[in-house]
PDB file of N, CA and C in Angstrom:
ATOM      1  N   UNK A   1       0.803  -1.182   0.000  1.00 53.00           N
ATOM      2  CA  UNK A   1       0.000   0.000   0.000  1.00 53.00           C
ATOM      3  C   UNK A   1       0.857   1.261   0.000  1.00 53.00           C
ATOM      4  N   UNK A   2       2.001   1.223   0.683  1.00 58.00           N
ATOM      5  CA  UNK A   2       2.876   2.399   0.720  1.00 58.00           C
ATOM      6  C   UNK A   2       3.489   2.684  -0.649  1.00 58.00           C
ATOM      7  N   UNK A   3       3.706   1.664  -1.469  1.00 57.00           N
ATOM      8  CA  UNK A   3       4.235   1.847  -2.809  1.00 57.00           C
ATOM      9  C   UNK A   3       3.221   2.606  -3.665  1.00 57.00           C
ATOM     10  N   UNK A   4       1.958   2.330  -3.484  1.00 58.00           N
ATOM     11  CA  UNK A   4       0.905   2.992  -4.240  1.00 58.00           C
ATOM     12  C   UNK A   4       0.877   4.493  -3.948  1.00 58.00           C
ATOM     13  N   UNK A   5       0.981   4.895  -2.677  1.00 61.00           N
ATOM     14  CA  UNK A   5       0.945   6.306  -2.308  1.00 61.00           C
ATOM     15  C   UNK A   5       2.212   7.044  -2.770  1.00 61.00           C
ATOM     16  N   UNK A   6       3.323   6.371  -2.741  1.00 63.00           N
ATOM     17  CA  UNK A   6       4.566   6.989  -3.204  1.00 63.00           C
ATOM     18  C   UNK A   6       4.501   7.327  -4.682  1.00 63.00           C
ATOM     19  N   UNK A   7       3.916   6.499  -5.470  1.00 63.00           N
ATOM     20  CA  UNK A   7       3.786   6.707  -6.901  1.00 63.00           C
ATOM     21  C   UNK A   7       2.827   7.829  -7.253  1.00 63.00           C
ATOM     22  N   UNK A   8       1.830   8.064  -6.465  1.00 70.00           N
ATOM     23  CA  UNK A   8       0.848   9.113  -6.745  1.00 70.00           C
ATOM     24  C   UNK A   8       1.437  10.493  -6.512  1.00 70.00           C
ATOM     25  N   UNK A   9       2.154  10.678  -5.432  1.00 72.00           N
ATOM     26  CA  UNK A   9       2.649  11.995  -5.049  1.00 72.00           C
ATOM     27  C   UNK A   9       4.044  12.315  -5.596  1.00 72.00           C
ATOM     28  N   UNK A  10       4.590  11.434  -6.351  1.00 75.00           N
ATOM     29  CA  UNK A  10       5.926  11.667  -6.909  1.00 75.00           C
ATOM     30  C   UNK A  10       5.812  12.626  -8.102  1.00 75.00           C
ATOM     31  N   UNK A  11       6.658  13.638  -8.104  1.00 79.00           N
ATOM     32  CA  UNK A  11       6.659  14.581  -9.220  1.00 79.00           C
ATOM     33  C   UNK A  11       7.682  14.143 -10.252  1.00 79.00           C
ATOM     34  N   UNK A  12       7.325  14.299 -11.506  1.00 80.00           N
ATOM     35  CA  UNK A  12       8.269  13.945 -12.556  1.00 80.00           C
ATOM     36  C   UNK A  12       9.224  15.123 -12.783  1.00 80.00           C
ATOM     37  N   UNK A  13      10.428  14.812 -13.182  1.00 84.00           N
ATOM     38  CA  UNK A  13      11.422  15.849 -13.447  1.00 84.00           C
ATOM     39  C   UNK A  13      11.115  16.524 -14.778  1.00 84.00           C
ATOM     40  N   UNK A  14      11.372  17.829 -14.874  1.00 85.00           N
ATOM     41  CA  UNK A  14      11.104  18.519 -16.144  1.00 85.00           C
ATOM     42  C   UNK A  14      12.079  18.064 -17.228  1.00 85.00           C
ATOM     43  N   UNK A  15      11.600  18.089 -18.477  1.00 85.00           N
ATOM     44  CA  UNK A  15      12.455  17.721 -19.596  1.00 85.00           C
ATOM     45  C   UNK A  15      13.499  18.804 -19.807  1.00 85.00           C
ATOM     46  N   UNK A  16      14.694  18.408 -20.078  1.00 87.00           N
ATOM     47  CA  UNK A  16      15.767  19.370 -20.298  1.00 87.00           C
ATOM     48  C   UNK A  16      15.878  19.687 -21.781  1.00 87.00           C
ATOM     49  N   UNK A  17      16.278  20.935 -22.048  1.00 85.00           N
ATOM     50  CA  UNK A  17      16.446  21.396 -23.417  1.00 85.00           C
ATOM     51  C   UNK A  17      17.782  20.908 -23.948  1.00 85.00           C
ATOM     52  N   UNK A  18      17.769  20.359 -25.134  1.00 85.00           N
ATOM     53  CA  UNK A  18      18.994  19.867 -25.740  1.00 85.00           C
ATOM     54  C   UNK A  18      18.999  20.256 -27.214  1.00 85.00           C
ATOM     55  N   UNK A  19      19.990  21.017 -27.613  1.00 82.00           N
ATOM     56  CA  UNK A  19      20.110  21.419 -29.007  1.00 82.00           C
ATOM     57  C   UNK A  19      21.496  21.023 -29.498  1.00 82.00           C
ATOM     58  N   UNK A  20      21.608  19.941 -30.230  1.00 80.00           N
ATOM     59  CA  UNK A  20      22.921  19.533 -30.726  1.00 80.00           C
ATOM     60  C   UNK A  20      23.391  20.487 -31.819  1.00 80.00           C
ATOM     61  N   UNK A  21      24.676  20.779 -31.885  1.00 74.00           N
ATOM     62  CA  UNK A  21      25.177  21.672 -32.932  1.00 74.00           C
ATOM     63  C   UNK A  21      25.001  21.036 -34.315  1.00 74.00           C
ATOM     64  N   UNK A  22      24.694  21.881 -35.286  1.00 81.00           N
ATOM     65  CA  UNK A  22      24.448  21.374 -36.639  1.00 81.00           C
ATOM     66  C   UNK A  22      25.732  21.218 -37.440  1.00 81.00           C
ATOM     67  N   UNK A  23      26.737  21.990 -37.086  1.00 81.00           N
ATOM     68  CA  UNK A  23      28.011  21.873 -37.774  1.00 81.00           C
ATOM     69  C   UNK A  23      29.117  22.201 -36.782  1.00 81.00           C
ATOM     70  N   UNK A  24      30.309  21.819 -37.116  1.00 81.00           N
ATOM     71  CA  UNK A  24      31.465  22.034 -36.255  1.00 81.00           C
ATOM     72  C   UNK A  24      32.502  22.811 -37.046  1.00 81.00           C
ATOM     73  N   UNK A  25      32.864  23.971 -36.527  1.00 86.00           N
ATOM     74  CA  UNK A  25      33.843  24.806 -37.197  1.00 86.00           C
ATOM     75  C   UNK A  25      35.184  24.635 -36.477  1.00 86.00           C
ATOM     76  N   UNK A  26      36.044  23.823 -37.044  1.00 89.00           N
ATOM     77  CA  UNK A  26      37.321  23.511 -36.410  1.00 89.00           C
ATOM     78  C   UNK A  26      38.202  24.749 -36.307  1.00 89.00           C
ATOM     79  N   UNK A  27      38.187  25.584 -37.327  1.00 91.00           N
ATOM     80  CA  UNK A  27      39.021  26.796 -37.332  1.00 91.00           C
ATOM     81  C   UNK A  27      38.605  27.742 -36.201  1.00 91.00           C
ATOM     82  N   UNK A  28      37.291  27.931 -36.037  1.00 91.00           N
ATOM     83  CA  UNK A  28      36.800  28.813 -34.983  1.00 91.00           C
ATOM     84  C   UNK A  28      37.160  28.268 -33.599  1.00 91.00           C
ATOM     85  N   UNK A  29      37.029  26.970 -33.445  1.00 91.00           N
ATOM     86  CA  UNK A  29      37.375  26.339 -32.168  1.00 91.00           C
ATOM     87  C   UNK A  29      38.858  26.539 -31.853  1.00 91.00           C
ATOM     88  N   UNK A  30      39.710  26.377 -32.845  1.00 93.00           N
ATOM     89  CA  UNK A  30      41.145  26.570 -32.654  1.00 93.00           C
ATOM     90  C   UNK A  30      41.464  28.018 -32.307  1.00 93.00           C
ATOM     91  N   UNK A  31      40.808  28.960 -33.005  1.00 93.00           N
ATOM     92  CA  UNK A  31      41.021  30.376 -32.703  1.00 93.00           C
ATOM     93  C   UNK A  31      40.580  30.721 -31.286  1.00 93.00           C
ATOM     94  N   UNK A  32      39.460  30.177 -30.857  1.00 93.00           N
ATOM     95  CA  UNK A  32      38.989  30.425 -29.494  1.00 93.00           C
ATOM     96  C   UNK A  32      39.980  29.898 -28.456  1.00 93.00           C
ATOM     97  N   UNK A  33      40.549  28.722 -28.736  1.00 93.00           N
ATOM     98  CA  UNK A  33      41.535  28.168 -27.817  1.00 93.00           C
ATOM     99  C   UNK A  33      42.792  29.032 -27.772  1.00 93.00           C
ATOM    100  N   UNK A  34      43.240  29.511 -28.935  1.00 92.00           N
ATOM    101  CA  UNK A  34      44.424  30.375 -28.969  1.00 92.00           C
ATOM    102  C   UNK A  34      44.173  31.685 -28.238  1.00 92.00           C
ATOM    103  N   UNK A  35      42.986  32.262 -28.412  1.00 92.00           N
ATOM    104  CA  UNK A  35      42.645  33.497 -27.711  1.00 92.00           C
ATOM    105  C   UNK A  35      42.636  33.284 -26.206  1.00 92.00           C
ATOM    106  N   UNK A  36      42.077  32.176 -25.770  1.00 91.00           N
ATOM    107  CA  UNK A  36      42.030  31.880 -24.337  1.00 91.00           C
ATOM    108  C   UNK A  36      43.442  31.734 -23.771  1.00 91.00           C
ATOM    109  N   UNK A  37      44.320  31.048 -24.519  1.00 88.00           N
ATOM    110  CA  UNK A  37      45.709  30.909 -24.066  1.00 88.00           C
ATOM    111  C   UNK A  37      46.399  32.261 -23.978  1.00 88.00           C
ATOM    112  N   UNK A  38      46.177  33.116 -24.985  1.00 86.00           N
ATOM    113  CA  UNK A  38      46.821  34.431 -25.009  1.00 86.00           C
ATOM    114  C   UNK A  38      46.324  35.297 -23.853  1.00 86.00           C
ATOM    115  N   UNK A  39      45.027  35.264 -23.581  1.00 84.00           N
ATOM    116  CA  UNK A  39      44.487  36.036 -22.468  1.00 84.00           C
ATOM    117  C   UNK A  39      45.047  35.548 -21.151  1.00 84.00           C
ATOM    118  N   UNK A  40      45.239  34.243 -21.040  1.00 79.00           N
ATOM    119  CA  UNK A  40      45.814  33.682 -19.823  1.00 79.00           C
ATOM    120  C   UNK A  40      47.254  34.154 -19.645  1.00 79.00           C
ATOM    121  N   UNK A  41      48.011  34.162 -20.748  1.00 76.00           N
ATOM    122  CA  UNK A  41      49.395  34.645 -20.684  1.00 76.00           C
ATOM    123  C   UNK A  41      49.440  36.129 -20.315  1.00 76.00           C
ATOM    124  N   UNK A  42      48.547  36.922 -20.921  1.00 72.00           N
ATOM    125  CA  UNK A  42      48.509  38.351 -20.625  1.00 72.00           C
ATOM    126  C   UNK A  42      48.149  38.602 -19.177  1.00 72.00           C
ATOM    127  N   UNK A  43      47.230  37.833 -18.638  1.00 68.00           N
ATOM    128  CA  UNK A  43      46.830  38.010 -17.245  1.00 68.00           C
ATOM    129  C   UNK A  43      47.997  37.671 -16.315  1.00 68.00           C
ATOM    130  N   UNK A  44      48.761  36.637 -16.671  1.00 65.00           N
ATOM    131  CA  UNK A  44      49.898  36.256 -15.846  1.00 65.00           C
ATOM    132  C   UNK A  44      51.040  37.257 -15.950  1.00 65.00           C
ATOM    133  N   UNK A  45      51.211  37.881 -17.103  1.00 63.00           N
ATOM    134  CA  UNK A  45      52.360  38.763 -17.301  1.00 63.00           C
ATOM    135  C   UNK A  45      52.209  40.086 -16.551  1.00 63.00           C
ATOM    136  N   UNK A  46      50.991  40.465 -16.161  1.00 61.00           N
ATOM    137  CA  UNK A  46      50.784  41.740 -15.491  1.00 61.00           C
ATOM    138  C   UNK A  46      50.590  41.582 -13.986  1.00 61.00           C
ATOM    139  N   UNK A  47      51.090  40.519 -13.417  1.00 67.00           N
ATOM    140  CA  UNK A  47      51.010  40.362 -11.971  1.00 67.00           C
ATOM    141  C   UNK A  47      51.906  41.388 -11.277  1.00 67.00           C
ATOM    142  N   UNK A  48      52.998  41.741 -11.896  1.00 73.00           N
ATOM    143  CA  UNK A  48      53.891  42.751 -11.355  1.00 73.00           C
ATOM    144  C   UNK A  48      53.324  44.136 -11.705  1.00 73.00           C
ATOM    145  N   UNK A  49      53.058  44.968 -10.711  1.00 79.00           N
ATOM    146  CA  UNK A  49      52.404  46.257 -10.956  1.00 79.00           C
ATOM    147  C   UNK A  49      53.296  47.203 -11.750  1.00 79.00           C
ATOM    148  N   UNK A  50      54.595  47.152 -11.556  1.00 79.00           N
ATOM    149  CA  UNK A  50      55.494  48.033 -12.311  1.00 79.00           C
ATOM    150  C   UNK A  50      55.472  47.696 -13.801  1.00 79.00           C
ATOM    151  N   UNK A  51      55.456  46.422 -14.126  1.00 77.00           N
ATOM    152  CA  UNK A  51      55.367  46.017 -15.524  1.00 77.00           C
ATOM    153  C   UNK A  51      54.070  46.517 -16.136  1.00 77.00           C
ATOM    154  N   UNK A  52      53.000  46.390 -15.377  1.00 77.00           N
ATOM    155  CA  UNK A  52      51.687  46.808 -15.854  1.00 77.00           C
ATOM    156  C   UNK A  52      51.647  48.310 -16.093  1.00 77.00           C
ATOM    157  N   UNK A  53      52.201  49.090 -15.169  1.00 83.00           N
ATOM    158  CA  UNK A  53      52.249  50.542 -15.329  1.00 83.00           C
ATOM    159  C   UNK A  53      53.057  50.943 -16.559  1.00 83.00           C
ATOM    160  N   UNK A  54      54.184  50.299 -16.736  1.00 83.00           N
ATOM    161  CA  UNK A  54      55.034  50.605 -17.887  1.00 83.00           C
ATOM    162  C   UNK A  54      54.315  50.266 -19.192  1.00 83.00           C
ATOM    163  N   UNK A  55      53.611  49.155 -19.203  1.00 79.00           N
ATOM    164  CA  UNK A  55      52.853  48.765 -20.397  1.00 79.00           C
ATOM    165  C   UNK A  55      51.769  49.801 -20.710  1.00 79.00           C
ATOM    166  N   UNK A  56      51.055  50.254 -19.699  1.00 81.00           N
ATOM    167  CA  UNK A  56      50.016  51.264 -19.907  1.00 81.00           C
ATOM    168  C   UNK A  56      50.612  52.575 -20.422  1.00 81.00           C
ATOM    169  N   UNK A  57      51.707  52.992 -19.821  1.00 84.00           N
ATOM    170  CA  UNK A  57      52.346  54.248 -20.257  1.00 84.00           C
ATOM    171  C   UNK A  57      52.785  54.162 -21.715  1.00 84.00           C
ATOM    172  N   UNK A  58      53.386  53.055 -22.073  1.00 82.00           N
ATOM    173  CA  UNK A  58      53.870  52.934 -23.447  1.00 82.00           C
ATOM    174  C   UNK A  58      52.707  52.883 -24.433  1.00 82.00           C
ATOM    175  N   UNK A  59      51.628  52.200 -24.077  1.00 82.00           N
ATOM    176  CA  UNK A  59      50.489  52.143 -25.002  1.00 82.00           C
ATOM    177  C   UNK A  59      49.821  53.504 -25.117  1.00 82.00           C
ATOM    178  N   UNK A  60      49.740  54.254 -24.025  1.00 80.00           N
ATOM    179  CA  UNK A  60      49.166  55.605 -24.090  1.00 80.00           C
ATOM    180  C   UNK A  60      50.041  56.528 -24.918  1.00 80.00           C
ATOM    181  N   UNK A  61      51.356  56.398 -24.765  1.00 76.00           N
ATOM    182  CA  UNK A  61      52.269  57.221 -25.564  1.00 76.00           C
ATOM    183  C   UNK A  61      52.133  56.904 -27.054  1.00 76.00           C
ATOM    184  N   UNK A  62      51.990  55.619 -27.375  1.00 74.00           N
ATOM    185  CA  UNK A  62      51.816  55.242 -28.772  1.00 74.00           C
ATOM    186  C   UNK A  62      50.532  55.821 -29.339  1.00 74.00           C
ATOM    187  N   UNK A  63      49.460  55.775 -28.572  1.00 71.00           N
ATOM    188  CA  UNK A  63      48.195  56.330 -29.049  1.00 71.00           C
ATOM    189  C   UNK A  63      48.293  57.833 -29.233  1.00 71.00           C
ATOM    190  N   UNK A  64      48.955  58.496 -28.325  1.00 69.00           N
ATOM    191  CA  UNK A  64      49.095  59.943 -28.402  1.00 69.00           C
ATOM    192  C   UNK A  64      49.973  60.337 -29.586  1.00 69.00           C
ATOM    193  N   UNK A  65      51.002  59.542 -29.854  1.00 64.00           N
ATOM    194  CA  UNK A  65      51.933  59.853 -30.924  1.00 64.00           C
ATOM    195  C   UNK A  65      51.284  59.724 -32.296  1.00 64.00           C
ATOM    196  N   UNK A  66      50.415  58.736 -32.480  1.00 61.00           N
ATOM    197  CA  UNK A  66      49.842  58.461 -33.792  1.00 61.00           C
ATOM    198  C   UNK A  66      48.440  59.010 -33.976  1.00 61.00           C
ATOM    199  N   UNK A  67      48.085  60.061 -33.251  1.00 58.00           N
ATOM    200  CA  UNK A  67      46.769  60.667 -33.425  1.00 58.00           C
ATOM    201  C   UNK A  67      46.734  61.366 -34.778  1.00 58.00           C
ATOM    202  N   UNK A  68      45.837  60.958 -35.685  1.00 61.00           N
ATOM    203  CA  UNK A  68      45.798  61.573 -37.010  1.00 61.00           C
ATOM    204  C   UNK A  68      45.188  62.975 -36.956  1.00 61.00           C
ATOM    205  N   UNK A  69      45.719  63.893 -37.738  1.00 57.00           N
ATOM    206  CA  UNK A  69      45.154  65.222 -37.852  1.00 57.00           C
ATOM    207  C   UNK A  69      45.560  66.197 -36.774  1.00 57.00           C
ATOM    208  N   UNK A  70      46.427  65.851 -35.893  1.00 61.00           N
ATOM    209  CA  UNK A  70      46.885  66.781 -34.870  1.00 61.00           C
ATOM    210  C   UNK A  70      45.902  66.933 -33.735  1.00 61.00           C
ATOM    211  N   UNK A  71      45.914  68.107 -33.159  1.00 70.00           N
ATOM    212  CA  UNK A  71      45.128  68.372 -31.968  1.00 70.00           C
ATOM    213  C   UNK A  71      43.649  68.563 -32.313  1.00 70.00           C
ATOM    214  N   UNK A  72      42.798  68.030 -31.486  1.00 77.00           N
ATOM    215  CA  UNK A  72      41.362  68.157 -31.729  1.00 77.00           C
ATOM    216  C   UNK A  72      40.875  69.555 -31.354  1.00 77.00           C
ATOM    217  N   UNK A  73      41.528  70.219 -30.402  1.00 82.00           N
ATOM    218  CA  UNK A  73      41.099  71.573 -30.030  1.00 82.00           C
ATOM    219  C   UNK A  73      41.356  72.549 -31.177  1.00 82.00           C
ATOM    220  N   UNK A  74      42.447  72.368 -31.885  1.00 83.00           N
ATOM    221  CA  UNK A  74      42.736  73.232 -33.030  1.00 83.00           C
ATOM    222  C   UNK A  74      41.668  73.051 -34.099  1.00 83.00           C
ATOM    223  N   UNK A  75      41.260  71.830 -34.329  1.00 86.00           N
ATOM    224  CA  UNK A  75      40.229  71.543 -35.320  1.00 86.00           C
ATOM    225  C   UNK A  75      38.906  72.201 -34.926  1.00 86.00           C
ATOM    226  N   UNK A  76      38.549  72.133 -33.652  1.00 89.00           N
ATOM    227  CA  UNK A  76      37.312  72.749 -33.181  1.00 89.00           C
ATOM    228  C   UNK A  76      37.367  74.262 -33.342  1.00 89.00           C
ATOM    229  N   UNK A  77      38.496  74.857 -33.013  1.00 92.00           N
ATOM    230  CA  UNK A  77      38.637  76.311 -33.172  1.00 92.00           C
ATOM    231  C   UNK A  77      38.543  76.714 -34.643  1.00 92.00           C
ATOM    232  N   UNK A  78      39.108  75.927 -35.520  1.00 92.00           N
ATOM    233  CA  UNK A  78      39.047  76.207 -36.950  1.00 92.00           C
ATOM    234  C   UNK A  78      37.604  76.143 -37.468  1.00 92.00           C
ATOM    235  N   UNK A  79      36.864  75.156 -37.057  1.00 93.00           N
ATOM    236  CA  UNK A  79      35.459  75.040 -37.457  1.00 93.00           C
ATOM    237  C   UNK A  79      34.655  76.206 -36.900  1.00 93.00           C
ATOM    238  N   UNK A  80      34.891  76.565 -35.651  1.00 95.00           N
ATOM    239  CA  UNK A  80      34.182  77.692 -35.032  1.00 95.00           C
ATOM    240  C   UNK A  80      34.467  78.995 -35.784  1.00 95.00           C
ATOM    241  N   UNK A  81      35.728  79.201 -36.162  1.00 95.00           N
ATOM    242  CA  UNK A  81      36.084  80.402 -36.899  1.00 95.00           C
ATOM    243  C   UNK A  81      35.392  80.416 -38.273  1.00 95.00           C
ATOM    244  N   UNK A  82      35.348  79.283 -38.930  1.00 95.00           N
ATOM    245  CA  UNK A  82      34.686  79.212 -40.241  1.00 95.00           C
ATOM    246  C   UNK A  82      33.193  79.502 -40.103  1.00 95.00           C
ATOM    247  N   UNK A  83      32.581  79.004 -39.053  1.00 95.00           N
ATOM    248  CA  UNK A  83      31.163  79.285 -38.829  1.00 95.00           C
ATOM    249  C   UNK A  83      30.927  80.762 -38.545  1.00 95.00           C
ATOM    250  N   UNK A  84      31.820  81.385 -37.796  1.00 94.00           N
ATOM    251  CA  UNK A  84      31.694  82.819 -37.526  1.00 94.00           C
ATOM    252  C   UNK A  84      31.793  83.627 -38.818  1.00 94.00           C
ATOM    253  N   UNK A  85      32.753  83.284 -39.680  1.00 94.00           N
ATOM    254  CA  UNK A  85      32.923  83.997 -40.944  1.00 94.00           C
ATOM    255  C   UNK A  85      31.684  83.825 -41.818  1.00 94.00           C
ATOM    256  N   UNK A  86      31.150  82.601 -41.899  1.00 93.00           N
ATOM    257  CA  UNK A  86      29.944  82.358 -42.698  1.00 93.00           C
ATOM    258  C   UNK A  86      28.736  83.106 -42.131  1.00 93.00           C
ATOM    259  N   UNK A  87      28.588  83.134 -40.832  1.00 93.00           N
ATOM    260  CA  UNK A  87      27.487  83.861 -40.209  1.00 93.00           C
ATOM    261  C   UNK A  87      27.604  85.356 -40.496  1.00 93.00           C
ATOM    262  N   UNK A  88      28.781  85.915 -40.376  1.00 92.00           N
ATOM    263  CA  UNK A  88      29.008  87.328 -40.647  1.00 92.00           C
ATOM    264  C   UNK A  88      28.687  87.642 -42.106  1.00 92.00           C
ATOM    265  N   UNK A  89      29.108  86.769 -43.017  1.00 90.00           N
ATOM    266  CA  UNK A  89      28.887  86.983 -44.447  1.00 90.00           C
ATOM    267  C   UNK A  89      27.392  86.983 -44.779  1.00 90.00           C
ATOM    268  N   UNK A  90      26.652  86.002 -44.216  1.00 89.00           N
ATOM    269  CA  UNK A  90      25.213  85.927 -44.526  1.00 89.00           C
ATOM    270  C   UNK A  90      24.380  86.996 -43.843  1.00 89.00           C
ATOM    271  N   UNK A  91      24.754  87.395 -42.646  1.00 90.00           N
ATOM    272  CA  UNK A  91      23.954  88.394 -41.929  1.00 90.00           C
ATOM    273  C   UNK A  91      24.268  89.821 -42.387  1.00 90.00           C
ATOM    274  N   UNK A  92      25.490  90.149 -42.594  1.00 86.00           N
ATOM    275  CA  UNK A  92      25.873  91.521 -42.919  1.00 86.00           C
ATOM    276  C   UNK A  92      26.322  91.708 -44.370  1.00 86.00           C
ATOM    277  N   UNK A  93      26.466  90.663 -45.096  1.00 71.00           N
ATOM    278  CA  UNK A  93      27.015  90.747 -46.434  1.00 71.00           C
ATOM    279  C   UNK A  93      26.029  90.810 -47.492  1.00 71.00           C
TER     280      UNK A  93
END
């Protein structure tokens, strides 16, 4: 009789979702593994704070050195001056 009651009140487990991949991209898998290895190496190489600071400084210097077109403030001033000249020409000219 106890077996009968156990079977009535037992809940069934929900079905799990399963979606098998339709294709396998070996190249993508290899690239993902290489990226993971490289990130692991990069994380290990910056354990020393001085190395990390030096790396940041050098990357910032490189970005600053190769900024195309020069200073952005000069460009803004040039555009502002051109707008002033055009406004003066249309309003008073």
